Coordinates of C-alpha atoms in Angstrom, one line a residue:
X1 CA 0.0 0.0 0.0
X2 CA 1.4 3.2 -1.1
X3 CA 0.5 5.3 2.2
X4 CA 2.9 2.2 3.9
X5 CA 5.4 2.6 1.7
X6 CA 5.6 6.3 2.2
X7 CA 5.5 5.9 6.1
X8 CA 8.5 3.4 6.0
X9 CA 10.2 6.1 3.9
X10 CA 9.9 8.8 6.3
X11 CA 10.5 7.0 9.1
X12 CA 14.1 5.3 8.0
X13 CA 14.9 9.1 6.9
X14 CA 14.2 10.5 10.5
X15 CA 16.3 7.3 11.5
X16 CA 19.1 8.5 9.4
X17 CA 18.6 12.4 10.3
X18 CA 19.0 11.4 13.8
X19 CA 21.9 9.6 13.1
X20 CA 23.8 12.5 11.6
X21 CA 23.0 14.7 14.0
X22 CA 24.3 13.0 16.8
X23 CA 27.4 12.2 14.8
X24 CA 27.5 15.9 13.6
X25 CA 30.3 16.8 16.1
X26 CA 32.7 14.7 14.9
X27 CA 32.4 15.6 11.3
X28 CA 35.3 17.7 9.8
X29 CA 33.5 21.0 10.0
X30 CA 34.0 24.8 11.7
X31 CA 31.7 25.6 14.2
X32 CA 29.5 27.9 11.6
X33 CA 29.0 25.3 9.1
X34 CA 28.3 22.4 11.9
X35 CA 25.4 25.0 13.4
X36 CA 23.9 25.7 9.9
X37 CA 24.1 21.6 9.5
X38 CA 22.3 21.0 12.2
X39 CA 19.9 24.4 11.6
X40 CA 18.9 22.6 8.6
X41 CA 18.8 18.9 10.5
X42 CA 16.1 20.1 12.5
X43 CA 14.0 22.1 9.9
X44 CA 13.9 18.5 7.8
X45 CA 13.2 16.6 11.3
X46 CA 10.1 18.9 11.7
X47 CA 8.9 18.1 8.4
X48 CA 9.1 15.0 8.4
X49 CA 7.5 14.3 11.5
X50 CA 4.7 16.8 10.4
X51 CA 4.6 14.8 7.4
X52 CA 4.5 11.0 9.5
X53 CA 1.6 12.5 11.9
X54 CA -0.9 13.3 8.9
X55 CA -0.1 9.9 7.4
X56 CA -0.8 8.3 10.7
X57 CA -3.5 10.4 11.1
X58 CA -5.3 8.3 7.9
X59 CA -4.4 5.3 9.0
X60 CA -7.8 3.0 9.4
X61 CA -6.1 1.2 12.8
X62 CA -7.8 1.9 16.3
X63 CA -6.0 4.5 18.1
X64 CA -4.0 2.5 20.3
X65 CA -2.4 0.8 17.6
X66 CA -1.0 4.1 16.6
X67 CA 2.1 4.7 18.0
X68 CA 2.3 7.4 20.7
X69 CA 3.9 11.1 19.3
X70 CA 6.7 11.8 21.5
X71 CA 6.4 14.2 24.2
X72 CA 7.7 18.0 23.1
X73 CA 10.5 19.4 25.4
X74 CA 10.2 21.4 27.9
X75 CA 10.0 24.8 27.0
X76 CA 11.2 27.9 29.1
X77 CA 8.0 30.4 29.9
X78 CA 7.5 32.7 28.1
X79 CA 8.8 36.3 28.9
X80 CA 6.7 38.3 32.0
X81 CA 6.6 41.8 29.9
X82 CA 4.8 40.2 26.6
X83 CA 1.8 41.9 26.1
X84 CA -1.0 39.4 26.5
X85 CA -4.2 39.3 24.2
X86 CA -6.8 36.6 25.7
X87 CA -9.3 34.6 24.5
X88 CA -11.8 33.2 26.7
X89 CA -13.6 30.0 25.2
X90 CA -16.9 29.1 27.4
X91 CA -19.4 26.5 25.9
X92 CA -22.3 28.2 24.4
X93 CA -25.2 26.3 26.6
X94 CA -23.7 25.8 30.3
X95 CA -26.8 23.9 31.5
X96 CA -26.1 20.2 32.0
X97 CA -26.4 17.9 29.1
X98 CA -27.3 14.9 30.7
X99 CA -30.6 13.7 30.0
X100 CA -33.4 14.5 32.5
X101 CA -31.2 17.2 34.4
X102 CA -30.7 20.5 32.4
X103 CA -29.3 21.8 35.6
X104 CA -27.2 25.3 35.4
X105 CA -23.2 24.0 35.6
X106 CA -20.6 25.5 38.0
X107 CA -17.7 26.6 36.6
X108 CA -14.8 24.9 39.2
X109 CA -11.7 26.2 36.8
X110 CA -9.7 26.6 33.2
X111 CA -7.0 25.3 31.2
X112 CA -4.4 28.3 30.4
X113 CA -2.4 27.9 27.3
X114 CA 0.0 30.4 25.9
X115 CA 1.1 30.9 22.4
X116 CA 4.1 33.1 20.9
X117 CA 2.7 35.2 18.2
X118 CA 4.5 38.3 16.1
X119 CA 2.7 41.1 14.4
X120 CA 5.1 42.7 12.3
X121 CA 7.0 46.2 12.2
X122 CA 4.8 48.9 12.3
X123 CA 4.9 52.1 10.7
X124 CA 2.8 55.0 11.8
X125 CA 2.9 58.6 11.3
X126 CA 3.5 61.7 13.7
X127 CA 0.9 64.3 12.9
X128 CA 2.3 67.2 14.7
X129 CA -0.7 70.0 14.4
X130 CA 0.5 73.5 15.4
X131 CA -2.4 76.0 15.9
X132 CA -2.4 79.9 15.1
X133 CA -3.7 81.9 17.3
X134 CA -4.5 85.9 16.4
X135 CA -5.6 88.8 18.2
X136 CA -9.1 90.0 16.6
X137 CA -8.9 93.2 18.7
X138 CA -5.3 94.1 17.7
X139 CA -6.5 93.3 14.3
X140 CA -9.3 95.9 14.5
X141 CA -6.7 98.2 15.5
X142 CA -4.3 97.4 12.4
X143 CA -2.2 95.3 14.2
X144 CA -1.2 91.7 13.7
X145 CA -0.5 89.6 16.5
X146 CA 0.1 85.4 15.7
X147 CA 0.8 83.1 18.7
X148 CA 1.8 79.8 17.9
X149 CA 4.0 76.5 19.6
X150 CA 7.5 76.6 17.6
X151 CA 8.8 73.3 15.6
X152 CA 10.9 71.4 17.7
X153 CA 14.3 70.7 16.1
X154 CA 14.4 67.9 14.4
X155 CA 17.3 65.4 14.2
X156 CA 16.7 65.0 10.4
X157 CA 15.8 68.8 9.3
X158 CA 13.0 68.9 6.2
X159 CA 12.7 65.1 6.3
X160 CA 10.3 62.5 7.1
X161 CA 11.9 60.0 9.7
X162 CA 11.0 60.1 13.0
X163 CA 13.7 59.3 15.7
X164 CA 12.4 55.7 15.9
X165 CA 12.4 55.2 12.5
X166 CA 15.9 56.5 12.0
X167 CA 16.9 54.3 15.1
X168 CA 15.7 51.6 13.4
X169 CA 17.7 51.8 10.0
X170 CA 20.3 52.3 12.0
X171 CA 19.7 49.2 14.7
X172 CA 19.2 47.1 11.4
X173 CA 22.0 48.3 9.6
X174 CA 24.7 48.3 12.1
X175 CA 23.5 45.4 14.7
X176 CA 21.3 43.1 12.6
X177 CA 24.1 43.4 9.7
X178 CA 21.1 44.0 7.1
X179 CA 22.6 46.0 3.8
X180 CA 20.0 49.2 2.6
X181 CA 18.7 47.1 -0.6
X182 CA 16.9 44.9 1.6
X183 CA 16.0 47.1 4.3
X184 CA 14.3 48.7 1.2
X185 CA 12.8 45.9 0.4
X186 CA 11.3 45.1 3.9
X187 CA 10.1 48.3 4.2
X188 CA 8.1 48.0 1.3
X189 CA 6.0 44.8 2.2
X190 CA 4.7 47.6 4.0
X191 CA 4.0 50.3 1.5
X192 CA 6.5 52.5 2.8
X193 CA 8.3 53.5 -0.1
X194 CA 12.3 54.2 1.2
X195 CA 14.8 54.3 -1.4
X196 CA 18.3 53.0 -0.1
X197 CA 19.7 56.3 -0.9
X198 CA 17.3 57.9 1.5
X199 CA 18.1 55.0 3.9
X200 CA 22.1 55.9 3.7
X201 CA 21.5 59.7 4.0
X202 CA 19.5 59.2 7.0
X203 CA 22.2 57.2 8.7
X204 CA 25.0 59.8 7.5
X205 CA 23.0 62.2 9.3
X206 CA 22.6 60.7 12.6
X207 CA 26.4 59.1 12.3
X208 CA 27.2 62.8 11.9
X209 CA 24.7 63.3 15.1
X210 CA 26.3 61.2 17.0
X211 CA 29.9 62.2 16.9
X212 CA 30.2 63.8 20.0
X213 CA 28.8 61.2 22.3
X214 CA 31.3 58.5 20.2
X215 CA 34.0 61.0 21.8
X216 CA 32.5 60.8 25.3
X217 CA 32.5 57.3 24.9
X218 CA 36.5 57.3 23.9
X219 CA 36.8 59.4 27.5
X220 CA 34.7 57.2 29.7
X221 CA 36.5 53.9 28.2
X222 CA 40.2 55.8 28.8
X223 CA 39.3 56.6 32.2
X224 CA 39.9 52.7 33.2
X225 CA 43.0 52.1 34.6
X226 CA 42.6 49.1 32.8
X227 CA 42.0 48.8 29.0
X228 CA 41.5 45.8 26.8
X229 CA 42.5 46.0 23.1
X230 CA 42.9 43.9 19.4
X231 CA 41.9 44.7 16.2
X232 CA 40.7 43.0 13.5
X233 CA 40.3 42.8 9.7
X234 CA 37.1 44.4 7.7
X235 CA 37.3 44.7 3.8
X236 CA 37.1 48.5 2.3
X237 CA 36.1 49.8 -1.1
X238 CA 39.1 51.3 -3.1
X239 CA 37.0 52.5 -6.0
X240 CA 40.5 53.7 -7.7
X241 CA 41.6 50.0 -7.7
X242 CA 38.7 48.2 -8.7
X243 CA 38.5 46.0 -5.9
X244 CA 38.6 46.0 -1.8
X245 CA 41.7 46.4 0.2
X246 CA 42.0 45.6 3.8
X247 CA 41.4 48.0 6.3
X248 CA 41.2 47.4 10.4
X249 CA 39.4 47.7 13.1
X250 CA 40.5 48.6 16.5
X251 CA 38.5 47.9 19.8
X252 CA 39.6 49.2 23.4
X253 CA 37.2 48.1 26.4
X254 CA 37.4 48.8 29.8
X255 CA 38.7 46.1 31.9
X256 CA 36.1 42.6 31.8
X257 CA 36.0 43.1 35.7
X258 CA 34.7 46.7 35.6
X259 CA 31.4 47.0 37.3
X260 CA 30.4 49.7 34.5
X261 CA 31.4 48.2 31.0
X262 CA 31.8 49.9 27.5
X263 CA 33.9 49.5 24.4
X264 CA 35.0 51.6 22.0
X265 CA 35.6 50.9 18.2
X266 CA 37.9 52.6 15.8
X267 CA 38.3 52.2 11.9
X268 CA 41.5 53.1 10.4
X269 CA 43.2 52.0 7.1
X270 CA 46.1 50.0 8.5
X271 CA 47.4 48.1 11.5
X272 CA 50.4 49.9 12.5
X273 CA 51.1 51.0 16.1
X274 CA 50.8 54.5 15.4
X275 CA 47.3 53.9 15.8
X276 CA 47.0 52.9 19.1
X277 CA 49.3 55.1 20.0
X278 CA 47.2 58.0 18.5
X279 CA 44.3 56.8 20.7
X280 CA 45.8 56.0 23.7
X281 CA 46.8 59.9 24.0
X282 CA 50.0 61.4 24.0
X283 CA 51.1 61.6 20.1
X284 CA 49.7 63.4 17.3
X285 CA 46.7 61.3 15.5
X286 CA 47.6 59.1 12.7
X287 CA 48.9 61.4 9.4
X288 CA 45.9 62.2 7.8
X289 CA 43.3 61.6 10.3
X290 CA 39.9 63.5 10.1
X291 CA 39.5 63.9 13.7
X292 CA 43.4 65.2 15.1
X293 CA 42.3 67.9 17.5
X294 CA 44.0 70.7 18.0
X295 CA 47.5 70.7 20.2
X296 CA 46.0 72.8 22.7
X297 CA 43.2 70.3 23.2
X298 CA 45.1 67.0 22.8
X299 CA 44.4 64.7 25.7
X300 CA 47.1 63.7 28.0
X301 CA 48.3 60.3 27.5
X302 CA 46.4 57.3 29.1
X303 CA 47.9 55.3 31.9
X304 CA 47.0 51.9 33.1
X305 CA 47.3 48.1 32.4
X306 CA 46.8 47.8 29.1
X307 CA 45.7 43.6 28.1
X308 CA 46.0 42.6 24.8
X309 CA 48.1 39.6 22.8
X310 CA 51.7 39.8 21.9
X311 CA 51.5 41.5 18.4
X312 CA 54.7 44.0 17.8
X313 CA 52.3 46.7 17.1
X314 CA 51.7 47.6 21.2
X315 CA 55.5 47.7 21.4
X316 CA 55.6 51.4 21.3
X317 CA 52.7 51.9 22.9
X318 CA 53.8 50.0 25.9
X319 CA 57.8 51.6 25.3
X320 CA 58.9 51.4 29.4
X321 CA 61.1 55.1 28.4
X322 CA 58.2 57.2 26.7
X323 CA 55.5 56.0 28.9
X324 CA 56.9 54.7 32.5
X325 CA 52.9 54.6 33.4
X326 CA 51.7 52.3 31.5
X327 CA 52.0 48.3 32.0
X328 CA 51.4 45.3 30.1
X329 CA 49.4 42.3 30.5
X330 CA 49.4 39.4 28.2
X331 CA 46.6 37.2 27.0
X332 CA 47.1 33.3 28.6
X333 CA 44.4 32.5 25.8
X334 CA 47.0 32.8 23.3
X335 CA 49.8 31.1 25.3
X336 CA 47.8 28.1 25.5
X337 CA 46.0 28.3 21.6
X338 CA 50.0 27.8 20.4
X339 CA 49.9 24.4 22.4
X340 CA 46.1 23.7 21.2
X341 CA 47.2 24.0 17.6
X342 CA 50.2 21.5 18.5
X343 CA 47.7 19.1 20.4
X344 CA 46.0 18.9 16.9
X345 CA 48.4 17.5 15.1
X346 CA 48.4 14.3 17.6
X347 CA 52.0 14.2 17.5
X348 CA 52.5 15.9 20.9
X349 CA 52.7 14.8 24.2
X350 CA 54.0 17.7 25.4
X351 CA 51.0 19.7 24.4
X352 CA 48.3 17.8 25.7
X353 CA 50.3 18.0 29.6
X354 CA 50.3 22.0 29.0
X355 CA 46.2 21.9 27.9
X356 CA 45.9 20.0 31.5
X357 CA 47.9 22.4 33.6
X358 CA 46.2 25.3 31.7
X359 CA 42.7 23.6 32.5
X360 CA 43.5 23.8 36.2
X361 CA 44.6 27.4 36.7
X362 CA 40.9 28.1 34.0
X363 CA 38.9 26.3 36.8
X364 CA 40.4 28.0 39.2
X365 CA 39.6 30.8 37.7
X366 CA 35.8 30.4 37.1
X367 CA 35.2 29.7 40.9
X368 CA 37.1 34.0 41.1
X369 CA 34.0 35.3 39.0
X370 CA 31.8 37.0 41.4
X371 CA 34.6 38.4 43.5
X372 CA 35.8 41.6 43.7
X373 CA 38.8 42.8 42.9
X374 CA 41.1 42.4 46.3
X375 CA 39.1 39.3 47.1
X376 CA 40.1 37.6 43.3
X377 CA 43.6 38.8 44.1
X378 CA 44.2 36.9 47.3
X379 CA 42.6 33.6 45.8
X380 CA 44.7 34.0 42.9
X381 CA 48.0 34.2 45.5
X382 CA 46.8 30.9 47.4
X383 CA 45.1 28.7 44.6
X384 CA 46.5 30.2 40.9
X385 CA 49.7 31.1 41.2
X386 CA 51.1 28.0 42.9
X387 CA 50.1 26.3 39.4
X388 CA 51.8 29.1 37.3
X389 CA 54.8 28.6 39.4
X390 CA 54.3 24.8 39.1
X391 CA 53.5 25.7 35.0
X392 CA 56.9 28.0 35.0
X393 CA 59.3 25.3 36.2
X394 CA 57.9 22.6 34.1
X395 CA 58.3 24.6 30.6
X396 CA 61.8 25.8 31.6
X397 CA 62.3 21.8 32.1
X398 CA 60.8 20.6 29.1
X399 CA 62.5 23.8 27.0
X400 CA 65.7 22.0 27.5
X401 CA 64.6 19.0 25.9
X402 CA 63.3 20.5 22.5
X403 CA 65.4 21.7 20.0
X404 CA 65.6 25.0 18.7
X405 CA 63.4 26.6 16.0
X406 CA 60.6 23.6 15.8
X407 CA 56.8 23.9 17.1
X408 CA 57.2 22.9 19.9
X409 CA 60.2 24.9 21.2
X410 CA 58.1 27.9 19.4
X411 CA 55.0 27.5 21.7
X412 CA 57.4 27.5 24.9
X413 CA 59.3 30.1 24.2
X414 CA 56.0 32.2 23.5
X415 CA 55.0 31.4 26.9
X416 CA 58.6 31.9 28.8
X417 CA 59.3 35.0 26.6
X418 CA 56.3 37.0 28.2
X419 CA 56.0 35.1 31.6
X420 CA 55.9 38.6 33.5
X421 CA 52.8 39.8 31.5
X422 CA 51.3 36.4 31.4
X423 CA 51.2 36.1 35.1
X424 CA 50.1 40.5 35.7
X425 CA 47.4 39.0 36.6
X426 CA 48.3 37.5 39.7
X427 CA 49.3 40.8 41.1
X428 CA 45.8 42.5 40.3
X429 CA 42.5 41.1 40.6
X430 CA 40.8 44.1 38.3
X431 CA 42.9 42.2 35.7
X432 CA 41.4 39.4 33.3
X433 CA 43.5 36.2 32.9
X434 CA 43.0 36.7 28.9
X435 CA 41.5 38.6 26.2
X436 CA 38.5 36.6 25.2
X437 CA 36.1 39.3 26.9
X438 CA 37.3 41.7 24.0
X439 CA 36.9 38.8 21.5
X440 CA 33.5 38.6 22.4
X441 CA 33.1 41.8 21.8
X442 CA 34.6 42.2 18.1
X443 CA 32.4 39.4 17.1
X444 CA 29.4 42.1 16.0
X445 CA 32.1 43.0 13.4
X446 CA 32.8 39.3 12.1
X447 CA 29.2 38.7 11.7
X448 CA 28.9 42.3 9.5
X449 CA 31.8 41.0 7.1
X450 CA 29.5 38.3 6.1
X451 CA 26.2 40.4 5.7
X452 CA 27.6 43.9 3.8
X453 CA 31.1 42.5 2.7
X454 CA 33.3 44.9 3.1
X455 CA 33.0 49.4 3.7
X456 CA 32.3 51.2 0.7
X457 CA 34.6 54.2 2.0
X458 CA 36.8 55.7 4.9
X459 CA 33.9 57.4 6.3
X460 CA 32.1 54.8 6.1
X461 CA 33.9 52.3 8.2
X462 CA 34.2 55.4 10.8
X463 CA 30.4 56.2 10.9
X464 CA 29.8 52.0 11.5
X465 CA 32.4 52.3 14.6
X466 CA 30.8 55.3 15.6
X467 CA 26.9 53.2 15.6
X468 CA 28.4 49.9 16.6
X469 CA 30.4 50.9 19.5
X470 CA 27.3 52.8 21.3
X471 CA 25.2 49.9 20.1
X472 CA 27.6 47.5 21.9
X473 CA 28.4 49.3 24.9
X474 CA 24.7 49.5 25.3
X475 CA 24.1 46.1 25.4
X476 CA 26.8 45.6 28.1
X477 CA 24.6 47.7 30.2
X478 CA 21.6 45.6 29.9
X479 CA 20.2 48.5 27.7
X480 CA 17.6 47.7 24.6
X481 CA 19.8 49.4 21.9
X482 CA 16.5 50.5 19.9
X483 CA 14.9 51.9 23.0
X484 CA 18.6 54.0 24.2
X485 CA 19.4 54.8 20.1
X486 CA 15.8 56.8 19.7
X487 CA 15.9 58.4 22.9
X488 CA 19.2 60.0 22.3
X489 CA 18.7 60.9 18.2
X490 CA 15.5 62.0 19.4
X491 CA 17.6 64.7 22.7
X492 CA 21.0 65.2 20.9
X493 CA 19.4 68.2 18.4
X494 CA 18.5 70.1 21.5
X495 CA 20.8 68.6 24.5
X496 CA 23.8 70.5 25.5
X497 CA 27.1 69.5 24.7
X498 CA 28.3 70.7 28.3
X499 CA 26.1 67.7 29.6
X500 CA 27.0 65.1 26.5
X501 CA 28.2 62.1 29.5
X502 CA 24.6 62.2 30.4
X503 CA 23.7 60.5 27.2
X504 CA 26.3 58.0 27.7
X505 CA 25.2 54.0 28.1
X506 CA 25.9 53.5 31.5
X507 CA 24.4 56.6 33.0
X508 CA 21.3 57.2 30.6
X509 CA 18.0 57.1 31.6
X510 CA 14.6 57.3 30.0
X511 CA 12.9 60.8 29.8
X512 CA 9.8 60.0 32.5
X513 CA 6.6 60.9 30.8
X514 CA 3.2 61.0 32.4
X515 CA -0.2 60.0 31.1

């Protein structure tokens, strides 16, 4: 029978789909393309099982012959602030049925379900209506006389958007990755008619807006006495060439253990050290730069800890004879990736010992996470550094055993060579063990390279640092970065500049407004 046939199909496929998945993580994969695999297992598991139910569901067998539909997982409740639209369902007739009663029925309780609906983005319009107001009896007398409520200043001047709606190009732009073409094309399932040219000039506008508070920003995340940094790689536009050429990014956060977080993102066509150096304070801006201030007003140079890996592009930065006041703290991240990428290989012994002793001092570490800073320093003293000393003596042993210039003796010597900024830590519990809280943090840019591809110009790639790093630093201050990015488009035109740190992340707060 054909509908047989078919069930046996389906069910040796949702055999064999269960079957890849759970050998999924052993397949020769990157961590993207083994979470779009199994994105897609599960979309074909759903179908098919929707596909098996209605088959079933024909079947001429009693119902206990059919075989049971497994039970669906648990599912975390849905959120307390969703807006709740009920539906009460009461039996027409509430007398009782039976025959020869016909009694009225008491009602003794209900069945609650819930279910997760969407309606989608809504445009309305602001009508603002202004009303004129006249004098007649100044008019009798020749005189005109017209009272009426100003405009308010508007962030986009003679335009249509809204602060919401300009907050929301740029929320979908520079957070959800999506290019103009399609935001276009979103907007016009709706009728709203928004050419991408319109879209761009809108966020060139606000980008423009927004500069000053981006500066704030730069302050606040400078006045850590401990700063994160790295950089990585975003494609640019060189119209000139026909074709992109690699441009950087640079991020600085303050320190992973700071109990108010941002992080600050910088574009800039290359990766040399004059670039941290030009944001760190001290020297001139990078030759060529847009937004060297005047000497007068050239901020002093930063001091602290400053963490980041062992590329040569912090040397000067961190030169001991032009700036005594700053410090350096290493990544252990990095010192243990080198023996990761050897443990690979499953040629080395050696590296699989140093993955152990680095586990240890990492568990160590987890149990530190909720202390503050003195406290994390004192269990580091008594718990972590005994195993860094332990770590120490061990490399220096096995260093002797290796022989010069191979993998092996190059992932030791990375270790050994920075051993007094690998360990900083120890001395200061407001100090990370690594970098991979600033990692996190650059990852809004990875996922951007695959949506727009690369920055069609300079200012381009400045006004997306600009968005992105108040964007980000928002949402490390448990802030909803539509709600905080309308708010402040929708103050800056009229907000003094005197007061700018107000509008900040970490001290905003929503303008109060009464019924």
């Amino acid at each position: 029978m054909w509908r047989d046939a078919k069930i046996e199909k389906i069910t040796f496929e949702l055999a064999r789909l269960k079957r890849w998945k759970f050998g999924a993580c052993t397949e020769a994969m990157d961590a993207q393309q083994r979470q779009l695999f199994l994105d897609t297992l599960v979309e074909d598991e759903a179908e098919l099982q929707a596909q098996l139910a209605e088959l079933q569901a024909r079947l001429p067998v009693p119902a206990a012959a059919v075989e049971k539909a497994p039970k669906p997982p648990r599912r975390q409740a849905l959120p307390e602030h969703l807006r709740r639209v009920e539906h009460r369902h009461e039996p027409a007739d509430t007398h009782c049925p039976a025959p020869g009663c016909g009694e009225p029925m008491t009602r003794v309780g209900e069945d609650v379900s819930e279910r997760l609906d969407i309606v989608p983005a809504e445009f309305f319009v602001h009508r603002h209506i202004r009303g004129k107001w006249v004098c007649r009896c100044c008019q009798r007398q020749g005189e005109e006389r017209l009272v009426q409520e100003p405009a308010e200043v508007q962030l986009i001047e003679r335009g249509i958007p809204a602060s919401g709606l300009v907050a929301y190009t740029l929320i979908s732009r520079f957070a959800d990755h999506v290019p103009y073409y399609r935001q276009e094309a979103i907007n016009a399932r709706s009728g709203v008619h928004t050419p991408r040219s319109t879209l761009a000039s809108w966020a060139g506008q606000a980008g423009a807006a927004l500069h000053p508070l981006y500066e704030a920003l730069k302050r606040f995340v400078l006045g850590s006495a401990v700063v994160q940094a790295d950089e990585t790689t975003v494609a640019m536009l060189d119209p000139g060439a026909g074709k992109t050429r690699k441009a950087y990014v640079w991020a600085y956060a303050r320190g992973e253990f700071d109990p108010q977080p941002g992080v600050v993102y910088e574009f800039c066509l290359g990766r040399g050290g004059k670039y941290p150096l030009a944001f760190l304070g001290g020297l001139p801006s990078p030759p060529g730069s847009q937004t060297d201030p005047p000497a007068e007003n050239r901020k002093p140079p930063w001091s602290g800890t400053l963490v980041c890996d062992r590329y040569g592009g912090y040397d000067a930065v961190l030169d001991p004879k032009v700036f005594p006041q700053r410090v350096s703290a290493a990544c252990a991240a990095h010192a243990r990736r080198k023996f990761d990428e050897l443990a690979k290989s499953g040629k080395s012994t050696l590296a699989t010992q140093a993955i152990v002793r680095f586990a240890a001092i990492y568990h160590a570490e987890k149990s530190f996470a909720g202390m503050d800073g003195p406290t994390r320093t004192t269990a580091r003293k008594s718990i972590t550094a005994p195993l860094w000393q332990e770590l120490h003596t061990w490399l220096k042993l096995e260093r002797g055993r290796v022989v010069d210039g191979g993998a092996t003796a190059n992932a030791i010597d990375y270790s050994l060579n920075h051993w007094p900024a690998l360990t900083r830590h120890l001395l200061d519990g407001a100090l990370p063990i690594d970098n991979n809280y600033l990692e996190r943090q650059i990852k809004p840019w990875a996922m951007g390279r695959k949506a727009w591809l690369f920055c069609g110009s300079e200012l381009a790639g400045q006004r997306a640092a600009v968005v992105m790093s108040l964007v980000q630093s928002a949402k490390l201050n448990g802030l909803e970065p539509w709600a905080y990015l309308r708010d402040v488009l929708d103050r800056l035109p009229t907000h003094l500049n005197s007061r700018i740190d107000d509008l900040l992340p970490h001290r905003w707060q929503p303008l109060q407004t009464t019924d």
